[in-house]
Short mmCIF file of C-alpha atoms in Angstrom, two decimals:
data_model
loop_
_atom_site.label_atom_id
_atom_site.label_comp_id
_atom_site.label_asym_id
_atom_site.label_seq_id
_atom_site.Cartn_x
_atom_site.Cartn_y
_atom_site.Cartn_z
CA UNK K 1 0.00 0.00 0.00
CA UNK K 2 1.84 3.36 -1.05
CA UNK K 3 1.33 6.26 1.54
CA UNK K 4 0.93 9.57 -0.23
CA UNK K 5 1.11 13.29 1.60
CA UNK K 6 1.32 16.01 -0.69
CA UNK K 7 3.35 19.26 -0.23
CA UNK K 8 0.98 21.60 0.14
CA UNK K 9 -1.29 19.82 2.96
CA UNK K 10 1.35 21.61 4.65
CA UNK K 11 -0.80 23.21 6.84
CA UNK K 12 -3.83 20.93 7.21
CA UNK K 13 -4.87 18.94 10.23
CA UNK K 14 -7.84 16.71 11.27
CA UNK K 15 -8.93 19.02 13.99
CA UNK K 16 -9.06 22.79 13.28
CA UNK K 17 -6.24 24.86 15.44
CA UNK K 18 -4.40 22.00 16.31
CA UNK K 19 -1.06 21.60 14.05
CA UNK K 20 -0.39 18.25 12.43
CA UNK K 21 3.19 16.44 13.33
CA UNK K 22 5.58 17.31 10.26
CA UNK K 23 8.09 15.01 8.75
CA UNK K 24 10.79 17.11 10.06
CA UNK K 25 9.47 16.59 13.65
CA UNK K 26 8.49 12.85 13.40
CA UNK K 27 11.69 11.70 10.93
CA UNK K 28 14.80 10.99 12.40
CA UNK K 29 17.17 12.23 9.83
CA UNK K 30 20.90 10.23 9.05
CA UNK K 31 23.54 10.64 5.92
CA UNK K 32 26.06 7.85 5.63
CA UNK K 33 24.54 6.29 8.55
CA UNK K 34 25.78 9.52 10.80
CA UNK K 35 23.06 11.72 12.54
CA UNK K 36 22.46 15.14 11.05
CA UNK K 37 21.24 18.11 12.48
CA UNK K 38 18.53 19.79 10.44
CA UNK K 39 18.35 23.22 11.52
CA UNK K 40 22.61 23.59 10.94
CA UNK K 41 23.19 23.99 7.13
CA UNK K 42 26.58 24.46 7.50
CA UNK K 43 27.09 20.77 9.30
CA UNK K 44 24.53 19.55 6.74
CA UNK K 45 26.78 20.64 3.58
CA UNK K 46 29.83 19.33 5.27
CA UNK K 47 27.98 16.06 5.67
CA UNK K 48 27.00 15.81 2.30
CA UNK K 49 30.92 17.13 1.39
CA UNK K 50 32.78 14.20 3.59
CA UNK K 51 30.09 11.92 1.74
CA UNK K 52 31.01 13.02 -1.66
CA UNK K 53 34.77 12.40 -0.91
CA UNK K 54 34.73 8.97 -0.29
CA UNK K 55 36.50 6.90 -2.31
CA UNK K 56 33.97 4.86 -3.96
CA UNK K 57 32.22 7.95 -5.03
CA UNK K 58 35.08 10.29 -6.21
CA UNK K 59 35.48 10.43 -10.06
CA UNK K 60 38.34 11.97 -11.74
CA UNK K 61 36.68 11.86 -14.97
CA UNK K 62 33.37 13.96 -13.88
CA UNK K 63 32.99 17.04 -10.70
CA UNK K 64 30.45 16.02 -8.09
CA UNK K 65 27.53 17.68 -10.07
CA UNK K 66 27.41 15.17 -12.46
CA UNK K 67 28.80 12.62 -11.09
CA UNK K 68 25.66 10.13 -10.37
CA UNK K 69 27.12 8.42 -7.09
CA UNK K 70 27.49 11.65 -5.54
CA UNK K 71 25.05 14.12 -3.12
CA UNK K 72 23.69 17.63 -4.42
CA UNK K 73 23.94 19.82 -1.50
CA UNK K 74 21.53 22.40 -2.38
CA UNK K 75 19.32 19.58 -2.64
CA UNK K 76 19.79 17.92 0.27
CA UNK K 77 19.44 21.21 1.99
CA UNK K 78 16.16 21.99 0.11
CA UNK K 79 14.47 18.81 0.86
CA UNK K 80 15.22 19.13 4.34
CA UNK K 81 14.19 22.65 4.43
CA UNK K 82 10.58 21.41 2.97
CA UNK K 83 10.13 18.61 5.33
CA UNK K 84 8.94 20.96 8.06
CA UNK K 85 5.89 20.98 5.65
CA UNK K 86 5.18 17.64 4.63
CA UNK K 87 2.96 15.52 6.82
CA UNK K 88 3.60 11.47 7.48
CA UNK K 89 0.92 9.05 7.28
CA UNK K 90 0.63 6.98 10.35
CA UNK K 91 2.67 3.91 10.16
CA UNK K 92 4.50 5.72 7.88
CA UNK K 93 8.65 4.93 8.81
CA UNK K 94 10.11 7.18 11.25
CA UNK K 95 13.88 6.88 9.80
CA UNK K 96 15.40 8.60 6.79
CA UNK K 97 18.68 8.38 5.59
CA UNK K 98 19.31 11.12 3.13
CA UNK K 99 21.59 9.33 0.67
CA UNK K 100 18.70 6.84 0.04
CA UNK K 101 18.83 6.78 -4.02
CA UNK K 102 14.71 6.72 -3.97
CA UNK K 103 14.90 10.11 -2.26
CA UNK K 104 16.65 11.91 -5.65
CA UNK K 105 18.83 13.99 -3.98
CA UNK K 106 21.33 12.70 -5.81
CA UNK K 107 23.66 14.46 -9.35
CA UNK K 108 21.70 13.47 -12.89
CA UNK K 109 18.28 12.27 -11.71
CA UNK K 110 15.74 15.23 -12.71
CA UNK K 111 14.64 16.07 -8.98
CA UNK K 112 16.25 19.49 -7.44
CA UNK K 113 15.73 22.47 -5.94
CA UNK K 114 12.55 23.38 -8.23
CA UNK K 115 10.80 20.38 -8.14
CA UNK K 116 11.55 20.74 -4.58
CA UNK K 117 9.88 24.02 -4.43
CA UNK K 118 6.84 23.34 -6.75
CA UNK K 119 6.33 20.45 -4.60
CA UNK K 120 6.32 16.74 -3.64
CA UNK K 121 5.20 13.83 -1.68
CA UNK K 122 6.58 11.04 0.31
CA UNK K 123 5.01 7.64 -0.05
CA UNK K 124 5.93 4.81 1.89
CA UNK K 125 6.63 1.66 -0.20
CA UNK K 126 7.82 -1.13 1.73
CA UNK K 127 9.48 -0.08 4.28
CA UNK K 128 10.87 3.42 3.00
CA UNK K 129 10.40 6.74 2.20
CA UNK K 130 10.52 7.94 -1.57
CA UNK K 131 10.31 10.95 -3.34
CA UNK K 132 6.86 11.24 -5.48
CA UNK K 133 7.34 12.92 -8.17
CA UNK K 134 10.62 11.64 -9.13
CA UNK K 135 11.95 14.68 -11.53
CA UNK K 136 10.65 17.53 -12.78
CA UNK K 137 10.93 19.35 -15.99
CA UNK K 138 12.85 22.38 -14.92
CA UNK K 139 15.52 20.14 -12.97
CA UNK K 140 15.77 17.33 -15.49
CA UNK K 141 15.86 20.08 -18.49
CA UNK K 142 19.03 21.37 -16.84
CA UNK K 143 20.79 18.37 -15.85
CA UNK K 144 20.59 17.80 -19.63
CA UNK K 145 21.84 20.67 -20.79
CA UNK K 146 24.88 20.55 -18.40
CA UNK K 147 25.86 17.40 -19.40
CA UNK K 148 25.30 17.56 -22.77
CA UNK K 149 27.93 20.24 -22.88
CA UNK K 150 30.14 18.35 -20.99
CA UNK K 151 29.57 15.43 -23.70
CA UNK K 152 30.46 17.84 -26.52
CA UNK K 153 33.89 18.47 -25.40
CA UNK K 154 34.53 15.00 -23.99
CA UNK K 155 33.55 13.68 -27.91
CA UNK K 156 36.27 16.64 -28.96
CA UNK K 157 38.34 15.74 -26.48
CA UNK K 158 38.41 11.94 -28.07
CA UNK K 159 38.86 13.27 -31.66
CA UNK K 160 41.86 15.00 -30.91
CA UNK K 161 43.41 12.60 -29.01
CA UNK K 162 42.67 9.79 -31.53
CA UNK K 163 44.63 12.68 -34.29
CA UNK K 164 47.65 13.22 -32.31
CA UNK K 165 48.04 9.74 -32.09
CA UNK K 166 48.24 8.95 -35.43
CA UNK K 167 50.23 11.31 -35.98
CA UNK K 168 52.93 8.93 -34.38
CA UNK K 169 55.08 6.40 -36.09
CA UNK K 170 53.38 3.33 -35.01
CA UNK K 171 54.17 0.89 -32.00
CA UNK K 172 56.56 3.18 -30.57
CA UNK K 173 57.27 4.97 -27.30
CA UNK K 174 55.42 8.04 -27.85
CA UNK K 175 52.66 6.72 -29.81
CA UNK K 176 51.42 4.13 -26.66
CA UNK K 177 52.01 7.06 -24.29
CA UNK K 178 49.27 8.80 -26.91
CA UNK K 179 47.38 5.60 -27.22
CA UNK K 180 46.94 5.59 -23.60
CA UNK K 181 45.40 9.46 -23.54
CA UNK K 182 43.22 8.15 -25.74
CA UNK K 183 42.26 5.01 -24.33
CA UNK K 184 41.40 7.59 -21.14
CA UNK K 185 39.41 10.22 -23.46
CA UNK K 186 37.44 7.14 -25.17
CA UNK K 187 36.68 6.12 -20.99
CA UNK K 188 35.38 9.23 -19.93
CA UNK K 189 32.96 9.73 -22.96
CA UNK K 190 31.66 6.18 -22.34
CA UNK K 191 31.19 7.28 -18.61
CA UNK K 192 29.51 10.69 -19.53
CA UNK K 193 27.00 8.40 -22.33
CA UNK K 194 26.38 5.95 -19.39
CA UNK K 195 25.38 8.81 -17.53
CA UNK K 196 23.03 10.53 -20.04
CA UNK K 197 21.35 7.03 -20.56
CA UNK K 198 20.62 7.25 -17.29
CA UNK K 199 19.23 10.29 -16.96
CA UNK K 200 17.28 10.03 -20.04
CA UNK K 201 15.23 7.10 -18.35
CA UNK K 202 13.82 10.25 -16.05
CA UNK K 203 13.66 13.00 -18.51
CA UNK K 204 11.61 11.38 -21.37
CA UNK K 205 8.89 10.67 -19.88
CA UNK K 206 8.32 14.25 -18.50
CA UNK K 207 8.08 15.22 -22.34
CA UNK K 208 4.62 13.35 -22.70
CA UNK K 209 3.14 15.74 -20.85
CA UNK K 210 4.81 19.08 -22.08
CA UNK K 211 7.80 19.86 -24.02
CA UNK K 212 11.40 20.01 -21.07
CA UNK K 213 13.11 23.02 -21.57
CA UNK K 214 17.29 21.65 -22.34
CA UNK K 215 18.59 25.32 -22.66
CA UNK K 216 16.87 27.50 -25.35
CA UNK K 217 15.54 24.21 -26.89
CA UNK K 218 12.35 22.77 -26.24
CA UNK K 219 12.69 18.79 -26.13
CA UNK K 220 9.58 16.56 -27.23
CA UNK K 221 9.01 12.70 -27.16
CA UNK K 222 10.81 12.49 -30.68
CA UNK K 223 14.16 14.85 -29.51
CA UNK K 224 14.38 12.15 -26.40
CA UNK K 225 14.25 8.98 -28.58
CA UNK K 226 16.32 10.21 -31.28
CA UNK K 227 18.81 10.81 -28.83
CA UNK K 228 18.53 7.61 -27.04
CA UNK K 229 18.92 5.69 -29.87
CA UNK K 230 21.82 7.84 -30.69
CA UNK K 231 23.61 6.21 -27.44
CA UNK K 232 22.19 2.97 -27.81
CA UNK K 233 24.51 2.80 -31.02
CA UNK K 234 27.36 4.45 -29.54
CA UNK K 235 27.86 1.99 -27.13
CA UNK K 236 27.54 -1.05 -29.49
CA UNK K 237 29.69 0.20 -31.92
CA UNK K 238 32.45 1.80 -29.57
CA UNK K 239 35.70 0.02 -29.18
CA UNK K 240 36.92 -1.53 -25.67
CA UNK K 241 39.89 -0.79 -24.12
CA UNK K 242 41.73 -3.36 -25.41
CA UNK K 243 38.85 -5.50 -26.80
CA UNK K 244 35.99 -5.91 -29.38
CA UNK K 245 33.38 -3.17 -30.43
CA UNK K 246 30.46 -3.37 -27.98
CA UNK K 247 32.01 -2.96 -24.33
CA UNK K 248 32.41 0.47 -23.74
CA UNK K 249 34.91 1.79 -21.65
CA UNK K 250 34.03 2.90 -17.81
CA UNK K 251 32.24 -0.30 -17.30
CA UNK K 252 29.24 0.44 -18.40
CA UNK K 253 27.45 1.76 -15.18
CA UNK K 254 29.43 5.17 -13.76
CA UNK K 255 31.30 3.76 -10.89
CA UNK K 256 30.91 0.30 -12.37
CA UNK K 257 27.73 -0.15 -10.77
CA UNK K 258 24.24 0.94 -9.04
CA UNK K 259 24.92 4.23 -6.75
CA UNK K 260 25.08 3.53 -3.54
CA UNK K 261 26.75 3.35 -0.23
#
């Protein structure tokens, strides 16, 4: 059974003049398993900082907002900001630990600071809290954008790198040394596609409704599948590191896997 309070029942209680028990006052809030203080922003973005850092989550090849294992701070911030105005449903779970990937507060999944604002629920589905809706127009528009850029040079960035390579007398010193920066350029483009996949899975079907805003474009259904299909053949046709066409560099997944702790 999913367990739906919506944002702006902010307010509204079962007897008049007596205020409801917000999420904020019933959750108890964690990030990486640490308590966190919701009324000290400045702890709250060092959390989310020291979280970022880890090892597992670091990635040379992308910063921290768009790097899908990582935390947005403004969004973790935000969120906890609005839940002094989101109600629980009884029975609802009294726990919530903010890196929770069903939350969204995460880089490159279409929920931020405006869908924040405009609004959102928490259900409870089986046993945890999640973030209804998941992205928003506004948010997922820019994500795109962002990273779209960022795949524009990476692509450039591969181009060149293939060039000065064979520019090189073959199977010499110099040319593995360039073979090598352009094994690493080749890497982080598969990375940044893995990533866009991903995101598209949130975007698209926002455009059903209404056209997402991805700079001064306007995307529709057709701009989202043309462009998914786009990486779908990328990634079967692009070369390994040191292997057959079809297994793209960066593992697939960014970080070689699901995001998580």
């Amino acid at each position: 059974m999913m367990l739906l309070w919506p944002f702006w029942l902010a307010c509204a209680s079962t007897n008049p003049g007596v205020a409801m028990p917000t999420a904020l006052d019933v959750l108890s809030l964690t990030l990486d398993g640490e308590t966190v203080d919701p009324a000290d922003e400045t702890a709250l973005r060092a959390a989310v900082a020291s979280y970022n850092a880890k090892p597992n989550r670091t990635r040379a090849e992308l910063p921290d907002d768009l790097n899908v294992r990582c935390l947005q701070a403004d969004e973790v911030v935000a969120f906890v900001g609005a839940l002094g105005q989101v109600e629980l449903a009884e029975g609802a779970p009294t726990a919530l630990e903010l890196s929770a990937p069903e939350l969204g507060l995460r880089a490159l999944d279409g929920f931020g600071v405006h869908t924040i604002a405009s609004g959102f629920e928490l259900a409870a589905v089986g046993g945890s809290l999640k973030v209804v809706p998941a992205a928003g127009v506004e948010d997922a528009g820019a994500e795109l954008h962002a990273l779209i850029a960022v795949r524009a040079a990476a692509t450039e960035d591969v181009t060149k790198a293939l060039a000065a390579r064979d520019a090189l007398p073959a199977d010499t010193p110099p040319w593995f040394e360039a073979n090598r920066t352009h094994a690493s350029t080749v890497g982080r483009l598969a990375l940044i596609d893995s990533s866009l996949r991903m995101l598209l899975k949130k975007a698209a079907p926002l455009a059903a409704g209404a056209p997402v805003p991805v700079g001064d474009e306007s995307w529709d259904a057709a701009r989202f599948e043309a462009l998914a299909k786009e990486l779908a053949e990328a990634a079967s046709s692009a070369p390994a590191v040191g292997g057959m066409p079809g297994g793209a560099p960066g593992g697939g997944m960014p970080g070689g896997g699901m995001p998580g702790r």
